[in-house]
Tab-separated table of C-alpha atoms in Angstrom:
chain	number	residue	atom	x	y	z
A	1	UNK	CA	126.001	95.708	82.471
A	2	UNK	CA	122.496	96.026	82.176
A	3	UNK	CA	121.999	92.912	84.787
A	4	UNK	CA	123.593	94.962	87.597
A	5	UNK	CA	121.430	98.007	88.124
A	6	UNK	CA	118.442	96.077	89.663
A	7	UNK	CA	115.704	96.602	86.957
A	8	UNK	CA	112.271	96.156	87.893
A	9	UNK	CA	110.149	96.255	84.498
A	10	UNK	CA	106.415	97.291	84.811
A	11	UNK	CA	103.991	97.960	81.871
A	12	UNK	CA	102.041	101.153	82.137
A	13	UNK	CA	99.150	100.390	79.446
A	14	UNK	CA	98.197	104.438	79.799
A	15	UNK	CA	101.752	105.570	79.195
A	16	UNK	CA	102.920	107.135	75.697
A	17	UNK	CA	107.000	106.924	76.719
A	18	UNK	CA	109.533	104.815	78.525
A	19	UNK	CA	110.285	106.560	81.787
A	20	UNK	CA	112.759	105.429	84.407
A	21	UNK	CA	112.746	106.159	88.987
A	22	UNK	CA	115.246	104.987	90.825
A	23	UNK	CA	113.314	103.875	94.186
A	24	UNK	CA	114.977	104.722	97.990
A	25	UNK	CA	116.458	101.153	98.067
A	26	UNK	CA	118.444	101.937	94.980
A	27	UNK	CA	116.655	99.297	92.655
A	28	UNK	CA	115.295	101.192	89.256
A	29	UNK	CA	111.749	101.144	88.245
A	30	UNK	CA	111.196	101.356	84.330
A	31	UNK	CA	107.564	101.776	82.980
A	32	UNK	CA	106.765	101.791	79.222
A	33	UNK	CA	103.817	101.674	77.491
A	34	UNK	CA	102.050	98.342	76.073
A	35	UNK	CA	103.559	96.208	73.435
A	36	UNK	CA	107.212	98.225	73.911
A	37	UNK	CA	109.773	95.983	72.355
A	38	UNK	CA	111.937	95.040	74.906
A	39	UNK	CA	115.170	95.754	72.874
A	40	UNK	CA	114.295	99.322	72.873
A	41	UNK	CA	113.239	99.440	76.549
A	42	UNK	CA	116.557	97.887	76.968
A	43	UNK	CA	118.620	100.723	74.543
A	44	UNK	CA	116.343	103.471	76.233
A	45	UNK	CA	118.428	102.269	80.267
A	46	UNK	CA	121.788	101.665	78.105
A	47	UNK	CA	121.383	104.936	77.110
A	48	UNK	CA	120.616	106.200	80.752
A	49	UNK	CA	122.832	103.583	82.442
A	50	UNK	CA	125.330	106.387	83.834
A	51	UNK	CA	122.968	108.922	84.670
A	52	UNK	CA	121.472	105.625	86.454
A	53	UNK	CA	124.599	104.842	88.225
A	54	UNK	CA	125.227	108.638	89.692
A	55	UNK	CA	121.077	108.394	90.827
A	56	UNK	CA	122.373	105.040	92.812
A	57	UNK	CA	125.625	105.979	94.084
A	58	UNK	CA	123.640	109.116	95.721
A	59	UNK	CA	121.165	106.626	97.014
A	60	UNK	CA	124.222	104.128	98.397
A	61	UNK	CA	125.879	107.032	100.240
A	62	UNK	CA	122.438	108.176	101.865
A	63	UNK	CA	122.114	104.324	102.817
A	64	UNK	CA	125.231	104.304	104.496
A	65	UNK	CA	124.597	107.369	106.218
A	66	UNK	CA	121.645	106.802	107.814
A	67	UNK	CA	123.444	103.456	109.086
A	68	UNK	CA	126.520	105.287	110.483
A	69	UNK	CA	124.514	108.105	111.554
A	70	UNK	CA	121.370	106.240	112.594
A	71	UNK	CA	120.462	107.011	116.579
A	72	UNK	CA	116.771	105.970	116.463
A	73	UNK	CA	115.113	102.905	114.893
A	74	UNK	CA	111.306	102.204	114.782
A	75	UNK	CA	109.365	99.015	115.317
A	76	UNK	CA	105.982	98.720	115.393
A	77	UNK	CA	105.643	102.297	116.069
A	78	UNK	CA	108.074	103.250	118.926
A	79	UNK	CA	111.314	104.667	118.365
A	80	UNK	CA	114.295	102.983	120.169
A	81	UNK	CA	117.858	103.988	120.593
A	82	UNK	CA	119.805	102.425	118.139
A	83	UNK	CA	123.467	100.908	119.209
A	84	UNK	CA	126.077	98.622	117.642
A	85	UNK	CA	127.777	96.187	119.414
A	86	UNK	CA	130.753	94.377	117.782
A	87	UNK	CA	131.368	90.722	118.345
A	88	UNK	CA	133.719	88.958	115.675
A	89	UNK	CA	131.616	85.232	117.216
A	90	UNK	CA	128.044	86.226	116.430
A	91	UNK	CA	125.393	88.174	114.988
A	92	UNK	CA	122.380	89.311	117.005
A	93	UNK	CA	119.585	92.159	117.382
A	94	UNK	CA	118.032	92.506	120.752
A	95	UNK	CA	115.671	94.726	121.922
A	96	UNK	CA	114.934	96.200	125.104
A	97	UNK	CA	112.642	99.003	126.265
A	98	UNK	CA	114.313	101.726	125.108
A	99	UNK	CA	117.157	100.727	123.067
A	100	UNK	CA	117.533	98.025	120.089
A	101	UNK	CA	121.254	96.636	119.810
A	102	UNK	CA	122.923	95.367	116.818
A	103	UNK	CA	125.618	92.882	117.138
A	104	UNK	CA	127.801	92.413	114.015
A	105	UNK	CA	131.421	90.824	113.108
A	106	UNK	CA	132.427	94.270	112.300
A	107	UNK	CA	131.664	97.884	111.379
A	108	UNK	CA	130.217	97.055	108.120
A	109	UNK	CA	127.238	99.181	107.035
A	110	UNK	CA	126.434	96.429	104.441
A	111	UNK	CA	126.650	93.727	107.736
A	112	UNK	CA	124.711	95.813	109.908
A	113	UNK	CA	121.949	96.442	107.517
A	114	UNK	CA	121.755	92.418	106.215
A	115	UNK	CA	120.937	91.752	110.514
A	116	UNK	CA	118.798	94.137	110.503
A	117	UNK	CA	117.053	93.312	107.593
A	118	UNK	CA	116.850	89.803	108.528
A	119	UNK	CA	115.807	90.333	111.976
A	120	UNK	CA	112.514	92.872	110.331
A	121	UNK	CA	111.444	90.055	107.800
A	122	UNK	CA	111.554	87.772	110.855
A	123	UNK	CA	109.354	89.878	112.813
A	124	UNK	CA	107.062	90.473	110.514
A	125	UNK	CA	106.417	87.041	109.094
A	126	UNK	CA	105.083	85.816	112.724
A	127	UNK	CA	103.192	89.204	112.964
A	128	UNK	CA	101.039	89.899	109.353
A	129	UNK	CA	100.732	86.043	109.448
A	130	UNK	CA	98.723	85.996	112.552
A	131	UNK	CA	97.403	89.736	111.963
A	132	UNK	CA	96.251	89.107	108.148
A	133	UNK	CA	93.848	86.059	108.828
A	134	UNK	CA	92.758	88.017	112.359
A	135	UNK	CA	91.485	91.367	109.940
A	136	UNK	CA	90.085	88.976	108.071
A	137	UNK	CA	88.060	87.090	109.597
A	138	UNK	CA	86.609	90.276	111.547
A	139	UNK	CA	85.276	91.708	107.503
A	140	UNK	CA	84.587	88.492	106.364
A	141	UNK	CA	87.032	88.133	104.700
A	142	UNK	CA	88.862	85.000	103.592
A	143	UNK	CA	92.754	84.660	103.500
A	144	UNK	CA	94.707	82.058	101.908
A	145	UNK	CA	98.101	82.798	101.601
A	146	UNK	CA	100.272	85.247	103.485
A	147	UNK	CA	104.189	86.328	102.467
A	148	UNK	CA	106.385	89.257	103.019
A	149	UNK	CA	108.267	90.753	100.436
A	150	UNK	CA	110.345	93.756	99.567
A	151	UNK	CA	108.368	95.147	97.598
A	152	UNK	CA	109.885	97.715	95.314
A	153	UNK	CA	107.369	100.265	94.537
A	154	UNK	CA	104.498	99.197	97.389
A	155	UNK	CA	103.625	98.521	101.061
A	156	UNK	CA	101.236	95.569	100.009
A	157	UNK	CA	99.606	93.341	97.303
A	158	UNK	CA	96.953	91.207	97.136
A	159	UNK	CA	95.701	88.521	93.954
A	160	UNK	CA	92.804	87.167	93.002
A	161	UNK	CA	93.492	83.679	94.164
A	162	UNK	CA	92.760	85.474	97.743
A	163	UNK	CA	96.506	86.133	98.931
A	164	UNK	CA	98.354	88.701	100.169
A	165	UNK	CA	101.707	89.919	100.507
A	166	UNK	CA	103.016	92.457	102.715
A	167	UNK	CA	106.330	94.532	102.580
A	168	UNK	CA	108.313	93.489	105.843
A	169	UNK	CA	108.788	97.163	106.711
A	170	UNK	CA	105.719	97.617	108.036
A	171	UNK	CA	106.723	96.077	111.596
A	172	UNK	CA	108.499	99.630	111.278
A	173	UNK	CA	105.086	101.117	111.711
A	174	UNK	CA	102.412	101.699	114.405
A	175	UNK	CA	99.839	98.991	114.403
A	176	UNK	CA	97.088	101.310	113.247
A	177	UNK	CA	99.414	101.774	110.431
A	178	UNK	CA	100.123	97.820	109.414
A	179	UNK	CA	96.328	97.419	109.920
A	180	UNK	CA	95.045	99.667	107.523
A	181	UNK	CA	97.358	98.540	104.590
A	182	UNK	CA	95.559	95.094	105.179
A	183	UNK	CA	92.507	96.332	105.161
A	184	UNK	CA	93.572	97.669	102.001
A	185	UNK	CA	94.699	95.137	100.646
A	186	UNK	CA	91.316	92.913	102.184
A	187	UNK	CA	89.528	95.193	100.414
A	188	UNK	CA	90.913	94.655	97.153
A	189	UNK	CA	89.565	91.277	97.742
A	190	UNK	CA	86.353	93.092	96.428
A	191	UNK	CA	87.350	95.422	94.145
A	192	UNK	CA	90.384	94.950	92.190
A	193	UNK	CA	90.566	98.602	91.097
A	194	UNK	CA	90.399	101.615	92.955
A	195	UNK	CA	86.932	102.710	92.329
A	196	UNK	CA	85.228	105.072	94.267
A	197	UNK	CA	83.301	101.279	96.158
A	198	UNK	CA	86.995	100.339	96.779
A	199	UNK	CA	87.451	103.310	98.849
A	200	UNK	CA	84.059	102.943	100.309
A	201	UNK	CA	85.024	100.142	101.586
A	202	UNK	CA	88.305	100.928	102.844
A	203	UNK	CA	86.741	103.749	105.041
A	204	UNK	CA	84.481	101.045	106.577
A	205	UNK	CA	87.110	98.696	106.863
A	206	UNK	CA	89.673	101.568	108.705
A	207	UNK	CA	88.494	105.180	108.931
A	208	UNK	CA	91.550	106.251	110.013
A	209	UNK	CA	93.124	105.252	106.725
A	210	UNK	CA	93.824	108.752	105.295
A	211	UNK	CA	96.124	109.536	108.731
A	212	UNK	CA	97.312	106.416	108.033
A	213	UNK	CA	98.506	107.418	104.221
A	214	UNK	CA	99.963	110.529	106.109
A	215	UNK	CA	102.041	108.691	108.803
A	216	UNK	CA	103.443	106.244	106.344
A	217	UNK	CA	104.541	109.177	103.258
A	218	UNK	CA	105.798	111.249	106.346
A	219	UNK	CA	108.135	108.463	108.082
A	220	UNK	CA	108.965	106.850	104.229
A	221	UNK	CA	112.509	107.812	104.910
A	222	UNK	CA	112.796	106.809	108.915
A	223	UNK	CA	112.057	102.844	107.530
A	224	UNK	CA	114.543	102.576	105.579
A	225	UNK	CA	118.217	101.821	106.627
């Protein structure tokens, strides 16, 4: 069933063909040219279903290994020793100076990931809903709403209604890196494109933006679990 494949559909006007990409979280991004009938897209996906399931299986194994073999976890750019504690009566995440301990009811990879994600999302919500308005004020910008999401292909996004959405995984990155992503989206409130003017504005907001982009690229796998 195609409904089980975690499909995300994107229209790319300049694209000349339909393409598939399996993301690190197992979702499948399906890109297609504008005006491509949905039944044609569905037929293309169905034709490649076996390939998709093989790739998703490999992703699932990798994610399980990341939890099973994980020794370190990031939180706001700092590495912590990862510890798993088993307690049938509670679930929790506790962070100390050097250790991040997850308490779960059983040693189940899916359960551990669920508890970790819930904790990271809560921390991201608290931090970014305070941080975004502060940085917006510094560059004389206004943000109406800040939301925390699990974007499939990006670290952040914004809309012309002055709303900004951030990927919860950003809470694992150093503050100077997540600040860059925020400034990137704030710059989009002025330039809804990636023009030269946009990048000049980003440069004025975050002169270290290239270093931040490199950090995210270099540590992408470590921000998955």
